Coordinates of C-alpha atoms in Angstrom, one line a residue:
Chain E
M1254 CA -83.6 -35.1 -42.6
A1255 CA -82.1 -34.3 -46.0
G1256 CA -78.7 -34.3 -44.3
K1257 CA -79.3 -37.8 -42.9
V1258 CA -80.4 -39.1 -46.3
S1259 CA -77.4 -37.7 -48.1
L1260 CA -75.1 -39.0 -45.4
F1261 CA -76.6 -42.5 -45.8
L1262 CA -76.3 -42.3 -49.6
A1263 CA -72.7 -41.1 -49.3
V1264 CA -71.7 -43.9 -46.9
S1265 CA -73.5 -46.5 -49.1
A1266 CA -71.7 -45.2 -52.2
L1267 CA -68.3 -45.4 -50.3
L1268 CA -69.0 -49.0 -49.2
F1269 CA -70.1 -50.1 -52.6
W1270 CA -67.1 -48.5 -54.2
S1271 CA -64.7 -50.2 -51.8
F1272 CA -66.2 -53.7 -52.1
Q1273 CA -66.5 -53.4 -55.8
G1274 CA -62.9 -52.2 -56.2
S1275 CA -61.5 -54.9 -53.9
E1276 CA -63.2 -57.6 -56.0
F1277 CA -65.3 -58.8 -53.1
S1278 CA -66.8 -62.1 -54.0
P1279 CA -68.7 -64.2 -51.4
G1280 CA -69.1 -67.1 -53.8
Q1281 CA -65.4 -67.3 -54.4
F1282 CA -64.8 -67.4 -50.6
W1283 CA -67.4 -70.1 -50.2
R1284 CA -65.8 -72.3 -52.8
G1285 CA -62.4 -71.6 -51.2
I1286 CA -63.3 -72.9 -47.7
P1287 CA -62.2 -76.5 -48.4
Q1288 CA -58.9 -75.1 -49.6
L1289 CA -58.5 -73.4 -46.2
F1290 CA -58.9 -76.7 -44.4
H1291 CA -56.7 -78.4 -46.9
F1292 CA -53.9 -75.9 -46.0
F1293 CA -54.1 -76.5 -42.3
G1294 CA -54.5 -80.2 -43.0
R1295 CA -51.1 -80.2 -44.7
M1296 CA -49.6 -78.8 -41.5
T1297 CA -50.8 -81.7 -39.5
P1298 CA -49.5 -83.8 -38.0
P1299 CA -46.8 -81.2 -36.9
D1300 CA -43.3 -82.4 -37.5
W1301 CA -41.6 -81.9 -34.1
S1302 CA -38.2 -82.9 -35.5
V1303 CA -37.6 -79.2 -36.0
W1304 CA -37.7 -78.4 -32.2
D1305 CA -34.1 -77.2 -32.2
V1306 CA -34.9 -74.7 -34.9
L1307 CA -38.0 -73.8 -33.1
L1308 CA -36.2 -73.2 -29.8
T1309 CA -33.4 -71.1 -31.3
S1310 CA -35.6 -69.0 -33.5
A1311 CA -38.2 -68.4 -30.7
V1312 CA -35.4 -67.2 -28.4
E1313 CA -34.1 -65.1 -31.2
T1314 CA -37.6 -63.5 -31.7
L1315 CA -37.8 -62.8 -27.9
Q1316 CA -34.3 -61.3 -27.8
T1317 CA -35.1 -59.1 -30.9
T1318 CA -38.3 -57.9 -29.2
I1319 CA -36.6 -57.1 -25.9
A1320 CA -33.7 -55.3 -27.5
G1321 CA -35.9 -53.4 -29.9
T1322 CA -38.4 -52.3 -27.3
F1323 CA -35.7 -51.2 -24.9
L1324 CA -33.8 -49.2 -27.6
G1325 CA -37.1 -47.6 -28.7
A1326 CA -38.1 -46.8 -25.1
L1327 CA -34.7 -45.3 -24.4
F1328 CA -35.4 -42.6 -27.1
A1329 CA -39.2 -42.5 -26.8
Y1330 CA -39.4 -41.4 -23.2
P1331 CA -37.2 -38.2 -23.4
L1332 CA -38.6 -37.4 -26.8
G1333 CA -42.1 -37.9 -25.5
V1334 CA -41.5 -35.5 -22.6
L1335 CA -40.2 -32.9 -25.1
A1336 CA -43.3 -33.5 -27.3
A1337 CA -45.8 -32.7 -24.5
S1338 CA -47.3 -29.4 -25.7
N1339 CA -48.0 -28.1 -22.1
W1340 CA -44.4 -28.5 -21.0
T1341 CA -42.3 -27.2 -24.0
P1342 CA -42.6 -24.3 -26.4
I1343 CA -44.2 -25.0 -29.8
W1344 CA -40.9 -24.9 -31.7
V1345 CA -39.8 -27.8 -29.6
H1346 CA -42.8 -30.0 -29.4
L1347 CA -44.2 -29.5 -32.9
P1348 CA -41.1 -30.8 -34.9
I1349 CA -40.8 -33.7 -32.5
K1350 CA -44.4 -34.6 -32.9
A1351 CA -44.1 -34.3 -36.7
F1352 CA -41.1 -36.6 -36.6
M1353 CA -42.9 -39.2 -34.6
A1354 CA -45.9 -39.1 -36.9
F1355 CA -43.6 -39.5 -39.9
V1356 CA -41.9 -42.6 -38.3
R1357 CA -45.3 -44.1 -37.4
S1358 CA -46.5 -43.7 -41.0
I1359 CA -43.8 -46.0 -42.3
P1360 CA -45.0 -49.6 -42.3
L1361 CA -42.9 -51.9 -40.0
L1362 CA -42.1 -54.3 -42.8
L1363 CA -40.9 -51.5 -45.0
L1364 CA -38.6 -50.3 -42.1
A1365 CA -37.3 -53.8 -41.7
L1366 CA -36.7 -54.1 -45.4
L1367 CA -34.8 -50.8 -45.2
F1368 CA -32.6 -52.0 -42.4
V1369 CA -32.0 -55.4 -44.0
S1370 CA -30.6 -53.7 -47.0
A1371 CA -28.5 -51.5 -44.8
V1372 CA -27.0 -53.9 -42.3
G1373 CA -27.7 -57.3 -43.9
L1374 CA -29.9 -60.3 -43.0
G1375 CA -30.5 -61.5 -39.4
P1376 CA -32.2 -60.3 -36.3
F1377 CA -30.2 -57.0 -36.0
P1378 CA -32.2 -55.2 -38.7
G1379 CA -35.3 -56.4 -36.9
V1380 CA -34.1 -54.8 -33.7
L1381 CA -33.6 -51.5 -35.5
A1382 CA -37.0 -51.6 -37.2
L1383 CA -38.8 -52.3 -33.9
A1384 CA -36.8 -49.6 -32.1
V1385 CA -37.6 -46.9 -34.7
H1386 CA -41.3 -47.9 -34.9
S1387 CA -41.5 -47.9 -31.1
V1388 CA -40.1 -44.4 -30.9
G1389 CA -43.0 -43.2 -33.0
V1390 CA -45.7 -45.0 -31.2
L1391 CA -44.5 -45.0 -27.6
G1392 CA -43.3 -41.4 -27.8
R1393 CA -46.7 -40.3 -28.8
F1394 CA -48.4 -42.1 -25.9
V1395 CA -45.8 -40.6 -23.4
A1396 CA -46.6 -37.1 -24.7
E1397 CA -50.3 -37.6 -24.6
E1398 CA -50.1 -39.0 -21.1
I1399 CA -48.1 -36.0 -19.9
E1400 CA -50.5 -33.6 -21.6
A1401 CA -53.5 -35.3 -19.8
T1402 CA -51.9 -35.1 -16.3
D1403 CA -54.0 -33.2 -13.8
P1404 CA -52.0 -29.9 -13.3
K1405 CA -53.7 -29.0 -10.0
P1406 CA -51.6 -31.2 -7.7
L1407 CA -48.6 -29.9 -9.5
L1408 CA -49.7 -26.3 -8.7
A1409 CA -50.2 -27.4 -5.1
L1410 CA -46.6 -28.6 -5.0
Q1411 CA -45.5 -25.3 -6.4
G1412 CA -47.4 -23.7 -3.6
T1413 CA -45.2 -25.4 -1.1
G1414 CA -42.2 -23.7 -2.5
A1415 CA -40.9 -26.6 -4.5
S1416 CA -38.7 -25.9 -7.6
S1417 CA -39.6 -27.0 -11.1
L1418 CA -37.4 -30.0 -11.1
Q1419 CA -38.7 -31.0 -7.7
I1420 CA -42.2 -30.7 -9.1
I1421 CA -41.3 -33.1 -11.9
Q1422 CA -39.7 -35.5 -9.5
H1423 CA -42.4 -35.5 -6.8
G1424 CA -45.4 -34.6 -8.8
L1425 CA -45.3 -35.4 -12.5
I1426 CA -43.3 -38.7 -12.4
P1427 CA -45.4 -40.4 -9.7
Q1428 CA -48.5 -39.4 -11.6
V1429 CA -47.5 -40.8 -15.0
L1430 CA -45.2 -43.7 -14.1
P1431 CA -47.9 -46.4 -14.0
Q1432 CA -49.3 -45.4 -17.4
M1433 CA -45.7 -45.2 -18.8
V1434 CA -45.0 -48.8 -17.7
A1435 CA -48.4 -50.0 -18.9
H1436 CA -47.7 -48.5 -22.4
L1437 CA -44.3 -50.1 -22.4
A1438 CA -45.9 -53.5 -21.6
I1439 CA -48.4 -53.0 -24.5
R1440 CA -45.6 -52.0 -26.8
F1441 CA -43.6 -55.1 -25.8
E1442 CA -46.6 -57.2 -26.6
M1443 CA -47.2 -55.6 -30.0
N1444 CA -43.5 -55.8 -30.8
L1445 CA -43.4 -59.5 -30.0
R1446 CA -46.3 -60.0 -32.4
D1447 CA -44.7 -57.9 -35.1
S1448 CA -41.3 -59.5 -34.7
T1449 CA -42.7 -62.9 -35.5
I1450 CA -43.3 -61.8 -39.0
L1451 CA -40.2 -59.7 -39.5
G1452 CA -38.6 -62.9 -40.8
L1453 CA -40.7 -62.5 -44.0
V1454 CA -38.2 -59.8 -45.2
G1455 CA -35.2 -61.6 -43.8
A1456 CA -35.0 -60.0 -40.4
G1457 CA -34.6 -63.2 -38.3
G1458 CA -36.8 -65.0 -35.8
L1459 CA -39.6 -67.5 -36.2
G1460 CA -41.2 -65.8 -39.2
F1461 CA -38.0 -66.5 -41.3
Y1462 CA -38.3 -70.2 -40.8
V1463 CA -42.1 -70.3 -41.3
F1464 CA -41.5 -68.6 -44.6
L1465 CA -38.5 -70.9 -45.4
Y1466 CA -40.4 -74.1 -44.8
V1467 CA -43.5 -72.9 -46.7
K1468 CA -41.3 -72.1 -49.7
Q1469 CA -39.9 -75.7 -49.5
F1470 CA -43.4 -77.1 -49.2
Q1471 CA -42.4 -78.6 -45.8
W1472 CA -45.9 -77.8 -44.4
Q1473 CA -45.7 -80.0 -41.3
K1474 CA -42.5 -78.2 -40.2
S1475 CA -43.9 -74.8 -40.7
G1476 CA -47.0 -75.8 -38.8
V1477 CA -44.9 -76.4 -35.7
L1478 CA -43.5 -72.9 -36.0
V1479 CA -46.9 -71.4 -36.5
L1480 CA -48.0 -73.0 -33.3
A1481 CA -44.9 -71.6 -31.6
I1482 CA -45.8 -68.1 -32.8
I1483 CA -49.3 -68.4 -31.5
A1484 CA -48.0 -69.6 -28.1
L1485 CA -45.4 -66.9 -27.9
V1486 CA -47.8 -64.1 -28.8
F1487 CA -50.3 -65.5 -26.3
A1488 CA -47.6 -65.6 -23.6
G1489 CA -46.6 -62.0 -24.4
E1490 CA -50.2 -60.8 -24.2
F1491 CA -50.6 -62.6 -20.9
A1492 CA -47.4 -61.0 -19.5
A1493 CA -48.5 -57.5 -20.6
W1494 CA -51.9 -58.1 -19.1
Q1495 CA -50.4 -59.1 -15.8
V1496 CA -48.2 -56.0 -15.7
R1497 CA -51.2 -53.7 -16.5
K1498 CA -53.4 -55.4 -14.0
R1499 CA -50.9 -54.7 -11.2
L1500 CA -50.5 -51.1 -12.2
I1501 CA -53.9 -49.7 -13.1
Chain R
M4 CA -53.5 -10.6 21.1
S5 CA -51.0 -8.8 19.0
K6 CA -52.2 -6.5 16.3
E7 CA -49.5 -7.2 13.8
L8 CA -50.8 -7.0 10.3
V9 CA -50.0 -10.0 8.1
I10 CA -52.1 -8.9 5.1
Q11 CA -52.6 -5.4 3.8
I12 CA -54.4 -4.6 0.6
E13 CA -55.1 -1.1 -0.7
N14 CA -56.9 -0.5 -4.0
A15 CA -55.7 -3.8 -5.6
R16 CA -57.2 -4.9 -8.9
V17 CA -56.8 -8.2 -10.7
E18 CA -57.6 -8.4 -14.4
M19 CA -58.1 -11.4 -16.6
E20 CA -58.5 -11.1 -20.3
G21 CA -59.0 -7.4 -19.9
R22 CA -61.8 -7.8 -17.4
T23 CA -61.5 -6.8 -13.8
I24 CA -62.3 -9.9 -11.7
L25 CA -61.2 -8.6 -8.4
S26 CA -61.1 -5.1 -7.0
V27 CA -60.4 -4.6 -3.3
E28 CA -60.3 -1.0 -1.9
H29 CA -59.1 -1.8 1.6
F30 CA -58.6 -5.0 3.4
E31 CA -56.4 -5.9 6.4
V32 CA -55.9 -9.1 8.4
S33 CA -53.9 -9.2 11.6
R34 CA -52.0 -12.2 12.9
G35 CA -54.1 -14.9 14.4
E36 CA -57.4 -13.8 12.9
R37 CA -59.8 -16.4 11.4
V38 CA -61.5 -14.9 8.4
A39 CA -64.2 -16.6 6.3
I40 CA -65.1 -15.5 2.8
I41 CA -68.6 -16.2 1.6
G42 CA -70.1 -15.4 -1.8
N43 CA -71.3 -17.0 -5.0
S44 CA -69.2 -18.9 -7.5
G45 CA -67.3 -16.3 -9.5
S46 CA -67.5 -13.7 -6.8
G47 CA -63.7 -13.5 -6.5
K48 CA -63.1 -15.6 -3.3
T49 CA -60.7 -17.9 -5.0
T50 CA -59.1 -15.0 -7.0
L51 CA -58.4 -13.2 -3.8
M52 CA -56.6 -16.2 -2.3
R53 CA -54.7 -16.9 -5.5
M54 CA -53.6 -13.3 -5.6
L55 CA -52.3 -13.5 -2.0
K56 CA -50.5 -16.7 -2.9
G57 CA -48.9 -15.0 -5.8
Y58 CA -50.4 -17.1 -8.5
V59 CA -52.3 -14.2 -10.2
P60 CA -50.6 -10.8 -10.5
C61 CA -52.5 -7.7 -9.3
K62 CA -52.7 -5.0 -11.9
E63 CA -52.3 -2.0 -9.6
G64 CA -52.6 -1.0 -5.9
K65 CA -50.6 -2.0 -2.9
V66 CA -50.5 -5.6 -1.6
V67 CA -48.3 -6.5 1.4
V68 CA -48.2 -10.0 2.7
M69 CA -45.9 -10.8 5.6
G70 CA -43.9 -7.7 4.8
D71 CA -43.4 -8.8 1.2
V72 CA -44.5 -6.1 -1.2
F73 CA -46.2 -7.3 -4.4
P74 CA -45.3 -7.9 -7.1
I75 CA -42.5 -10.4 -6.0
T76 CA -40.2 -10.8 -9.0
D77 CA -37.2 -12.5 -7.4
P78 CA -37.8 -16.3 -7.7
K79 CA -36.0 -16.9 -4.4
K80 CA -38.2 -14.5 -2.6
M81 CA -41.3 -16.0 -4.3
K82 CA -40.2 -19.4 -2.9
T83 CA -40.0 -18.0 0.6
H84 CA -43.4 -16.3 0.1
H85 CA -44.9 -19.7 -1.0
R86 CA -43.5 -21.3 2.1
H87 CA -45.0 -18.8 4.4
I88 CA -48.5 -19.4 3.0
G89 CA -50.0 -22.9 3.3
M90 CA -52.9 -23.6 1.0
I91 CA -55.6 -26.2 1.2
H92 CA -57.7 -26.9 -1.9
Q93 CA -61.3 -28.1 -2.4
H94 CA -60.2 -31.3 -4.2
F95 CA -57.2 -31.8 -1.9
D96 CA -54.7 -31.9 -4.8
L97 CA -52.5 -34.6 -3.4
I98 CA -50.3 -36.8 -5.4
G99 CA -52.5 -39.9 -5.3
R100 CA -49.8 -42.4 -6.1
E101 CA -47.5 -41.4 -3.3
T102 CA -47.9 -42.3 0.4
V103 CA -49.4 -40.1 3.0
W104 CA -45.9 -39.6 4.4
Q105 CA -44.5 -38.6 1.0
N106 CA -47.4 -36.1 0.5
V107 CA -46.7 -34.5 3.8
Y108 CA -43.0 -34.4 3.0
H109 CA -43.9 -32.4 -0.1
G110 CA -44.5 -29.5 2.3
R111 CA -40.8 -29.6 3.2
L112 CA -39.6 -29.3 -0.5
G113 CA -39.4 -25.6 -0.2
Y114 CA -36.7 -26.0 2.4
V115 CA -34.8 -28.9 0.9
S116 CA -32.2 -28.4 -1.9
L117 CA -32.8 -30.1 -5.2
L118 CA -29.9 -32.5 -4.8
K119 CA -31.0 -33.7 -1.4
S120 CA -34.6 -34.2 -2.6
V121 CA -33.4 -36.2 -5.7
F122 CA -31.5 -38.6 -3.5
G123 CA -34.2 -38.7 -0.9
V124 CA -32.0 -37.3 1.9
C125 CA -34.2 -36.1 4.8
S126 CA -32.7 -34.2 7.7
E127 CA -33.7 -35.2 11.2
R128 CA -35.6 -32.0 11.5
D129 CA -37.6 -32.6 8.3
L130 CA -38.6 -36.1 9.7
Q131 CA -39.6 -34.6 13.0
I132 CA -41.7 -31.9 11.4
C133 CA -43.5 -34.4 9.1
A134 CA -44.1 -36.7 12.0
Q135 CA -45.5 -33.9 14.1
A136 CA -47.8 -32.7 11.2
I137 CA -49.1 -36.3 10.7
H138 CA -49.7 -36.5 14.5
E139 CA -51.7 -33.3 14.4
V140 CA -54.1 -34.7 11.9
H141 CA -54.3 -38.1 13.5
L142 CA -53.1 -40.2 10.6
E143 CA -50.1 -42.0 12.2
D144 CA -51.6 -45.4 11.4
K145 CA -52.1 -44.6 7.7
Q146 CA -48.9 -42.8 6.8
R147 CA -47.7 -45.7 4.6
R148 CA -50.9 -45.9 2.6
F149 CA -51.2 -44.4 -0.8
A150 CA -53.1 -41.0 -0.7
R151 CA -55.6 -42.1 -3.3
T152 CA -56.8 -45.0 -1.1
L153 CA -57.9 -42.7 1.6
S154 CA -61.4 -41.2 2.0
G155 CA -62.1 -37.6 1.2
G156 CA -61.9 -36.4 4.8
E157 CA -58.6 -38.3 5.3
Q158 CA -57.2 -36.8 2.2
Q159 CA -58.1 -33.3 3.3
R160 CA -56.3 -34.1 6.6
V161 CA -53.3 -35.1 4.7
A162 CA -53.5 -31.7 2.8
I163 CA -53.7 -29.9 6.2
A164 CA -50.6 -31.8 7.4
R165 CA -48.8 -30.9 4.2
A166 CA -49.6 -27.3 4.7
L167 CA -48.4 -27.6 8.4
A168 CA -45.1 -29.1 7.3
Q169 CA -44.4 -25.9 5.4
E170 CA -44.3 -24.1 8.8
P171 CA -46.5 -21.4 7.4
T172 CA -47.7 -18.2 9.0
I173 CA -50.9 -17.9 7.0
L174 CA -53.2 -20.7 6.0
L175 CA -55.4 -20.2 3.0
A176 CA -58.3 -22.7 2.6
D177 CA -60.1 -22.6 -0.7
E178 CA -63.5 -24.3 -0.1
P179 CA -61.8 -26.8 2.2
V180 CA -65.0 -28.8 2.9
S181 CA -67.1 -28.3 -0.2
S182 CA -66.5 -31.8 -1.5
L183 CA -67.1 -33.5 1.9
D184 CA -70.4 -34.5 3.5
P185 CA -71.7 -32.2 6.2
A186 CA -70.7 -34.3 9.2
L187 CA -67.2 -34.7 7.9
A188 CA -67.1 -31.0 7.1
E189 CA -67.5 -30.2 10.7
D190 CA -64.7 -32.6 11.7
I191 CA -62.3 -31.0 9.2
M192 CA -63.3 -27.5 10.3
D193 CA -62.7 -28.4 13.9
L194 CA -59.3 -29.7 13.0
L195 CA -58.4 -26.7 10.9
V196 CA -59.4 -24.3 13.6
S197 CA -57.6 -26.2 16.3
V198 CA -54.3 -26.4 14.4
C199 CA -54.5 -22.7 13.6
D200 CA -54.9 -22.1 17.4
A201 CA -52.1 -24.4 18.3
Y202 CA -49.6 -22.9 15.8
D203 CA -50.8 -19.3 16.0
L204 CA -51.7 -19.3 12.3
T205 CA -53.8 -16.8 10.5
L206 CA -56.6 -18.5 8.7
M207 CA -58.4 -17.3 5.7
M208 CA -61.0 -19.7 4.2
S209 CA -63.7 -19.5 1.6
L210 CA -66.9 -21.3 2.5
H211 CA -70.1 -22.1 0.8
L212 CA -72.2 -22.4 3.9
P213 CA -72.8 -19.2 5.9
E214 CA -73.6 -21.4 8.8
L215 CA -70.1 -22.9 8.9
A216 CA -68.5 -19.4 8.4
R217 CA -70.4 -18.1 11.4
K218 CA -69.5 -21.1 13.6
Y219 CA -65.8 -21.2 12.8
A220 CA -64.6 -17.7 11.8
D221 CA -64.4 -14.7 14.0
R222 CA -64.7 -12.4 11.0
I223 CA -66.7 -12.8 7.8
L224 CA -66.1 -11.2 4.4
A225 CA -68.9 -11.3 1.9
M226 CA -68.0 -10.9 -1.8
K227 CA -69.8 -10.2 -5.0
N228 CA -68.5 -9.5 -8.5
G229 CA -65.0 -9.2 -7.2
K230 CA -65.8 -6.7 -4.6
I231 CA -66.1 -6.9 -0.8
M232 CA -69.7 -6.2 0.1
W233 CA -69.6 -6.8 3.8
D234 CA -66.8 -7.2 6.4
G235 CA -67.5 -7.6 10.1
S236 CA -67.4 -9.9 13.0
S237 CA -69.3 -13.2 12.8
D238 CA -71.4 -12.3 15.8
S239 CA -72.8 -9.3 14.0
L240 CA -74.0 -11.5 11.2
S241 CA -77.6 -12.4 11.9
N242 CA -79.7 -14.7 9.9
D243 CA -81.6 -11.8 8.4
R244 CA -78.3 -10.2 7.5
I245 CA -77.1 -13.4 5.7
C246 CA -80.4 -13.4 3.9
E247 CA -79.9 -9.8 2.9
I248 CA -76.4 -10.4 1.8
Y249 CA -77.3 -13.4 -0.3
E250 CA -80.3 -11.6 -1.8
F251 CA -78.1 -8.7 -2.5
M252 CA -75.6 -11.0 -4.1
G253 CA -78.3 -12.5 -6.2
T254 CA -78.5 -16.1 -5.2
N255 CA -82.3 -16.0 -5.4
G256 CA -82.0 -17.3 -8.9
V257 CA -79.8 -20.2 -9.9
V258 CA -78.7 -21.1 -13.4
N259 CA -80.3 -24.3 -14.4
G260 CA -79.2 -26.9 -16.9
N261 CA -80.5 -24.9 -19.9
G262 CA -78.4 -21.9 -18.9
T263 CA -81.5 -19.8 -18.1
R264 CA -82.2 -18.4 -14.7
A265 CA -84.7 -20.5 -12.7
S266 CA -87.4 -18.7 -10.9
R267 CA -87.0 -17.9 -7.3
S268 CA -89.5 -20.6 -6.3
A269 CA -87.5 -23.3 -7.9
F270 CA -84.5 -22.4 -5.9
T271 CA -83.7 -24.4 -2.7
W272 CA -81.3 -23.0 -0.2
P273 CA -78.0 -24.8 0.3
Y274 CA -78.1 -27.8 2.6
G275 CA -77.7 -26.9 6.2
W276 CA -78.6 -23.3 5.8
Q277 CA -81.3 -21.2 7.6
G278 CA -80.4 -21.9 11.1
Q279 CA -81.1 -25.7 10.8
P280 CA -78.4 -27.6 12.7
L281 CA -76.1 -29.5 10.5
P282 CA -76.4 -33.3 10.7
G283 CA -74.0 -34.6 13.3
G284 CA -73.1 -31.1 14.3

């Protein structure tokens, strides 16, 4: 009982501390609601004269996502296998896991900023940022999926006289392949979402023009691009959902 | 019937974490015998099979299986040893996302070189053996289905076909029907016994129900605490004798959910036991 009370007090104190520190103010939000509508109001009616910018930048965002996800997966899958603790010795999987955790801890926008300063403006630094980020996230899922694989069918395969590589080919890969593809689909969806805002730091795509038009107070043009982002993310989510539905 | 010995064990002992979990003084099986092992969970049934398969090393003593003297250290020899002994598991242990045919083909992997299996090259002989094995278990019409879409009984038939594709001499069945309902269990046991007759295989199986052991084996082995407590023909195993063995082995108290031993009155005998005919059997 005393433990529950002190836990309640501790959580309450934590929440109070957080809300207080973050200047939480319901009144201010209430007064700001008209401003919100005003903001969206300025975006309407959408100015469709920018459809050519929309088309090229949406395609660029898609291309960035596909290239970045592919590049990330290319490294994530082998690294993920090496990071599975039940397949490799500790001096192999621990450093790889640590590396992937380190990569994951860097915010994507910071990665993008880093690569923009290294290779210049445009979609290319976006590709690199997405790839590095994907290695961290996807590699971890690959490792966890392999670690969670039921070892008994693999042992049964060993019992038929199959060699280790045959066990991987006929036992491990068929068991984990659907999850691997499903994770790739989710990663693609997330990367598509992320790549729409990579433009904020100059790494190309739709986000770059949203930011550009907002800075120029061309609200109606930026509104069109915001709509395009929503549509693109929605389409990506739908595609990933379709892939997963067929696999699992 | 030939009296060729396929399994010989003298004073073998298996240890796990410093504890002896199996200790067999003397045990022999000749070719073509059908041996059932009964006993409680943890009595060493599975350990005995795993030892014969070469999964767990025996600490001391003499173990000879098919002329191979344990321990087998040469990986090539181990592979041959694995091929000689087909094993069937309680939970089938198939690759669920591969087809029935592929799962049966896994039984051939021990004969196929890595390069050939990577590129999916099957010899005419491999194809023939797989087809024959699938025919034996009557799954021709389902061989393109994914294994996980099959019912439990069908999956166990696939597992039997996989073991047959190995062209084994000995078939080990670890609780082959424990996760199947009683009627299906009899079907699988019938099949298991008939393929063993057809291919002149030596069958060793662990079974939960003494009734099944008596019906399908010609020799019964009772185990407790890693030791063989009784070894004799199934005919000589009367109901009273089973009762005596199980009493002796201490099943008259089960561990209930709280981890404490339930009283004898709270215990119910396993389904199908005590001379009652099995449903459908």
